Amino acid sequence: QSALTQPPSASGSPGQSVTFSCTGTSSDVGAYNYVSWYQQRPGKAPKLVIYEVYKRPSGVPDRFSGSKSGNTASLIVSGLQADDEADYYCSSYGGSNWLFGGGTKLTVL
Amino acid sequence: EVHLLESGGDLVQPGGSLRLSCAASGFTFNAHAMSWVRQAPGKGLEWVSLITGGTGSGTTYYADSVKGRFTISRDNSKNTLFLQMNGLRADDTAVYYCGRDFYTSGRWIDYWGQGTLVTVSS
């Protein structure tokens, strides 16, 4: 049950786009379209921003988008805003377990 | 409105036990799988356990790190999720979140509680 792999940090200036990667295996990310992404601000609970690879929950702006290729999923945040600064975690269903990535800390410069 | 409220977190000695609860409201509790996810101080999220909902309600799954020590259960009549934690170790120290899964069988968490802190220390 290894965690999914995410780079520890990312940054961008307001208005720019940033891409977060999430690498799993053919048993989890590559096998199922049940990749989700969560935003977590300091001291707060995680908040769902993407589910089933690319779908957005109600209330999440369309600046957030998701995709998947093989064993790697991606979250793209466009038109960066100061309020986007947070930790971002990917997650995937793995058949009989559920995996999270180590998280990527986004800094808005 | 979906609401999840965890309770039961405390300071406990290594080897001790603790029972966490998660009171749910605002949705049909028995129709959804429910999970526990933890976050050690300064660390990332770690899935701990899941229990299915619906007609297959009650099938349980555990992370290897807690298998044999933790037991997840649910009381659908009281809309409450539980996590019985035995044989606690220092590396179990974390904020424990309960999460509602969108599906009955568990695929992704769409709502999270605010968490309850478990500290394992002598």
Short mmCIF file of C-alpha atoms in Angstrom, two decimals:
data_model
loop_
_atom_site.label_atom_id
_atom_site.label_comp_id
_atom_site.label_asym_id
_atom_site.label_seq_id
_atom_site.Cartn_x
_atom_site.Cartn_y
_atom_site.Cartn_z
CA GLN A 1 0.00 0.00 0.00
CA SER A 2 2.52 2.63 -1.13
CA ALA A 3 1.42 6.23 -1.23
CA LEU A 4 0.98 8.00 -4.54
CA THR A 5 3.89 10.22 -5.55
CA GLN A 6 3.50 13.99 -5.62
CA PRO A 7 6.20 16.66 -5.81
CA PRO A 8 6.47 18.40 -2.44
CA SER A 9 6.14 21.95 -3.70
CA ALA A 10 4.93 24.12 -6.55
CA SER A 11 4.64 27.84 -7.09
CA GLY A 12 3.24 30.39 -9.48
CA SER A 13 2.38 34.05 -9.77
CA PRO A 14 -1.18 35.37 -9.74
CA GLY A 15 -2.83 34.76 -13.10
CA GLN A 16 -0.48 31.96 -14.08
CA SER A 17 -1.27 28.27 -14.32
CA VAL A 18 0.28 25.50 -12.27
CA THR A 19 0.12 21.74 -12.78
CA PHE A 20 0.30 19.17 -10.01
CA SER A 21 1.28 15.61 -10.86
CA CYS A 22 0.31 12.41 -9.05
CA THR A 23 1.97 9.14 -9.98
CA GLY A 24 0.63 5.76 -8.99
CA THR A 25 0.72 2.30 -10.51
CA SER A 26 -1.28 0.12 -12.86
CA SER A 27 -3.11 -1.18 -9.78
CA ASP A 28 -4.54 2.15 -8.71
CA VAL A 29 -4.32 5.35 -10.79
CA GLY A 30 -3.83 3.41 -14.00
CA ALA A 31 -6.57 0.90 -13.28
CA TYR A 32 -9.49 3.08 -12.21
CA ASN A 33 -11.01 6.45 -13.06
CA TYR A 34 -11.47 7.15 -9.35
CA VAL A 35 -8.79 9.78 -8.90
CA SER A 36 -9.76 12.68 -6.69
CA TRP A 37 -8.00 15.85 -5.59
CA TYR A 38 -8.30 17.73 -2.31
CA GLN A 39 -7.34 21.23 -1.24
CA GLN A 40 -6.31 21.70 2.37
CA ARG A 41 -5.66 25.05 3.94
CA PRO A 42 -3.67 25.23 7.22
CA GLY A 43 -5.65 23.99 10.19
CA LYS A 44 -8.63 23.03 8.06
CA ALA A 45 -10.16 19.81 6.79
CA PRO A 46 -9.52 18.78 3.19
CA LYS A 47 -11.97 19.98 0.56
CA LEU A 48 -12.81 18.04 -2.58
CA VAL A 49 -11.93 19.95 -5.78
CA ILE A 50 -11.86 17.17 -8.43
CA TYR A 51 -13.40 13.69 -8.51
CA GLU A 52 -13.38 10.85 -11.04
CA VAL A 53 -10.28 12.31 -12.69
CA TYR A 54 -11.78 15.49 -14.15
CA LYS A 55 -15.20 16.24 -12.64
CA ARG A 56 -15.72 19.33 -10.49
CA PRO A 57 -18.08 19.45 -7.49
CA SER A 58 -20.63 22.21 -7.38
CA GLY A 59 -19.03 25.44 -6.22
CA VAL A 60 -15.50 24.67 -7.40
CA PRO A 61 -14.45 27.20 -10.06
CA ASP A 62 -13.67 25.98 -13.56
CA ARG A 63 -10.11 27.20 -13.03
CA PHE A 64 -9.59 23.75 -11.52
CA SER A 65 -9.32 20.88 -13.99
CA GLY A 66 -8.04 17.33 -13.94
CA SER A 67 -6.73 14.70 -16.32
CA LYS A 68 -5.03 11.32 -16.38
CA SER A 69 -2.56 9.55 -18.62
CA GLY A 70 -1.54 6.03 -17.78
CA ASN A 71 -0.45 5.85 -14.16
CA THR A 72 -0.18 9.61 -13.71
CA ALA A 73 -2.98 12.03 -12.88
CA SER A 74 -2.76 15.79 -13.04
CA LEU A 75 -4.52 18.76 -11.48
CA ILE A 76 -4.28 22.07 -13.29
CA VAL A 77 -5.10 25.34 -11.56
CA SER A 78 -5.30 28.24 -13.99
CA GLY A 79 -5.62 31.94 -13.28
CA LEU A 80 -3.89 31.53 -9.93
CA GLN A 81 -5.27 33.54 -7.05
CA ALA A 82 -3.79 34.21 -3.62
CA ASP A 83 -6.62 32.19 -2.13
CA ASP A 84 -5.39 29.07 -3.97
CA GLU A 85 -2.36 28.84 -1.68
CA ALA A 86 -2.80 25.52 0.11
CA ASP A 87 -1.70 21.89 0.15
CA TYR A 88 -3.11 19.70 -2.60
CA TYR A 89 -3.51 15.95 -2.23
CA CYS A 90 -4.40 13.38 -4.84
CA SER A 91 -6.16 10.14 -3.99
CA SER A 92 -7.00 6.98 -5.87
CA TYR A 93 -9.11 3.90 -5.34
CA GLY A 94 -6.88 0.84 -5.46
CA GLY A 95 -9.27 -2.09 -5.55
CA SER A 96 -9.42 -2.87 -1.86
CA ASN A 97 -7.63 0.13 -0.47
CA TRP A 98 -7.55 3.87 -0.92
CA LEU A 99 -4.33 5.77 -1.45
CA PHE A 100 -3.27 9.36 -0.93
CA GLY A 101 -0.30 11.22 -2.28
CA GLY A 102 2.13 12.96 0.02
CA GLY A 103 0.74 16.34 -0.98
CA THR A 104 2.06 19.34 -2.88
CA LYS A 105 2.34 22.71 -1.17
CA LEU A 106 1.31 25.51 -3.53
CA THR A 107 2.85 28.92 -2.98
CA VAL A 108 1.34 31.87 -4.82
CA LEU A 109 4.18 34.32 -5.29
CA GLU B 1 -26.43 20.15 4.53
CA VAL B 2 -23.98 17.31 5.15
CA HIS B 3 -22.36 17.52 8.56
CA LEU B 4 -19.79 15.21 10.15
CA LEU B 5 -18.62 15.69 13.71
CA GLU B 6 -15.80 13.60 15.14
CA SER B 7 -15.23 13.12 18.86
CA GLY B 8 -13.25 10.93 21.23
CA GLY B 9 -9.73 12.12 20.55
CA ASP B 10 -7.51 12.26 23.61
CA LEU B 11 -4.04 11.76 25.06
CA VAL B 12 -3.41 8.05 25.59
CA GLN B 13 -0.39 6.01 26.63
CA PRO B 14 1.35 3.61 24.23
CA GLY B 15 -0.47 0.30 24.21
CA GLY B 16 -3.73 1.94 25.23
CA SER B 17 -7.11 2.04 23.56
CA LEU B 18 -9.44 4.75 22.32
CA ARG B 19 -12.79 4.84 20.54
CA LEU B 20 -13.54 7.59 18.07
CA SER B 21 -17.04 8.53 16.97
CA CYS B 22 -18.34 10.45 13.99
CA ALA B 23 -21.90 11.78 14.15
CA ALA B 24 -23.41 12.29 10.71
CA SER B 25 -26.36 14.41 9.64
CA GLY B 26 -27.91 15.94 6.55
CA PHE B 27 -27.87 12.81 4.37
CA THR B 28 -29.04 9.20 4.24
CA PHE B 29 -26.23 7.73 6.34
CA ASN B 30 -26.71 4.05 5.50
CA ALA B 31 -26.51 4.75 1.76
CA HIS B 32 -22.86 5.78 1.86
CA ALA B 33 -19.54 4.14 2.60
CA MET B 34 -17.64 5.92 5.35
CA SER B 35 -13.91 6.29 5.89
CA TRP B 36 -11.39 7.29 8.51
CA VAL B 37 -8.36 9.22 7.27
CA ARG B 38 -5.58 10.49 9.53
CA GLN B 39 -2.94 13.17 9.33
CA ALA B 40 0.12 13.10 11.56
CA PRO B 41 1.43 16.51 12.67
CA GLY B 42 3.02 18.27 9.70
CA LYS B 43 2.47 15.24 7.45
CA GLY B 44 0.15 14.22 4.64
CA LEU B 45 -3.14 12.36 4.59
CA GLU B 46 -3.21 8.62 5.21
CA TRP B 47 -6.27 6.45 4.58
CA VAL B 48 -6.98 4.29 7.63
CA SER B 49 -10.19 2.33 7.12
CA LEU B 50 -13.48 2.15 5.21
CA ILE B 51 -16.83 0.51 5.84
CA THR B 52 -19.33 0.06 3.03
CA GLY B 53 -22.92 1.23 3.01
CA GLY B 54 -26.09 0.19 1.23
CA THR B 55 -27.30 -3.38 1.09
CA GLY B 56 -23.73 -4.62 1.49
CA SER B 57 -23.35 -2.44 4.49
CA GLY B 58 -20.65 -3.47 6.83
CA THR B 59 -17.82 -4.77 4.67
CA THR B 60 -14.62 -3.38 6.15
CA TYR B 61 -11.19 -2.52 4.79
CA TYR B 62 -8.01 -1.47 6.60
CA ALA B 63 -4.63 -0.01 5.83
CA ASP B 64 -1.81 -2.45 6.58
CA SER B 65 -0.51 -0.07 9.25
CA VAL B 66 -3.62 -0.55 11.42
CA LYS B 67 -4.86 -4.01 10.45
CA GLY B 68 -5.42 -6.17 13.51
CA ARG B 69 -5.37 -3.19 15.87
CA PHE B 70 -8.20 -0.94 14.66
CA THR B 71 -11.85 -1.85 14.05
CA ILE B 72 -14.28 0.29 12.09
CA SER B 73 -18.02 -0.04 12.63
CA ARG B 74 -21.22 1.87 12.09
CA ASP B 75 -24.60 2.22 13.77
CA ASN B 76 -27.03 3.15 11.01
CA SER B 77 -29.86 3.63 13.52
CA LYS B 78 -27.85 6.41 15.18
CA ASN B 79 -26.10 7.77 12.05
CA THR B 80 -22.76 7.24 13.72
CA LEU B 81 -19.41 5.87 12.58
CA PHE B 82 -16.87 4.45 15.01
CA LEU B 83 -13.19 3.58 15.09
CA GLN B 84 -12.00 1.35 17.93
CA MET B 85 -8.24 1.73 18.27
CA ASN B 86 -6.28 -0.79 20.34
CA GLY B 87 -2.56 -1.28 20.84
CA LEU B 88 -1.91 2.37 20.11
CA ARG B 89 1.61 3.42 19.16
CA ALA B 90 3.38 6.75 19.00
CA ASP B 91 3.09 6.75 15.21
CA ASP B 92 -0.71 6.64 15.49
CA THR B 93 -0.57 10.24 16.76
CA ALA B 94 -2.62 12.25 14.28
CA VAL B 95 -5.75 14.19 13.57
CA TYR B 96 -8.37 11.63 12.60
CA TYR B 97 -10.96 12.71 10.04
CA CYS B 98 -14.11 10.89 9.12
CA GLY B 99 -15.24 11.18 5.54
CA ARG B 100 -18.39 10.38 3.61
CA ASP B 101 -17.86 8.46 0.39
CA PHE B 102 -19.96 9.35 -2.60
CA TYR B 103 -20.74 5.69 -3.28
CA THR B 104 -21.98 2.81 -1.14
CA SER B 105 -18.87 0.78 -1.90
CA GLY B 106 -16.20 3.43 -1.52
CA ARG B 107 -14.55 5.35 -4.32
CA TRP B 108 -13.84 8.92 -3.15
CA ILE B 109 -14.63 11.15 -0.18
CA ASP B 110 -16.90 14.08 -0.91
CA TYR B 111 -17.38 15.45 2.63
CA TRP B 112 -15.01 15.61 5.57
CA GLY B 113 -15.42 16.31 9.26
CA GLN B 114 -13.21 18.75 11.11
CA GLY B 115 -11.14 16.04 12.76
CA THR B 116 -10.28 14.90 16.28
CA LEU B 117 -6.75 14.77 17.69
CA VAL B 118 -5.29 11.54 19.03
CA THR B 119 -2.00 11.82 20.86
CA VAL B 120 -0.15 8.67 21.89
CA SER B 121 2.52 9.46 24.42
CA SER B 122 3.74 8.45 27.86
#
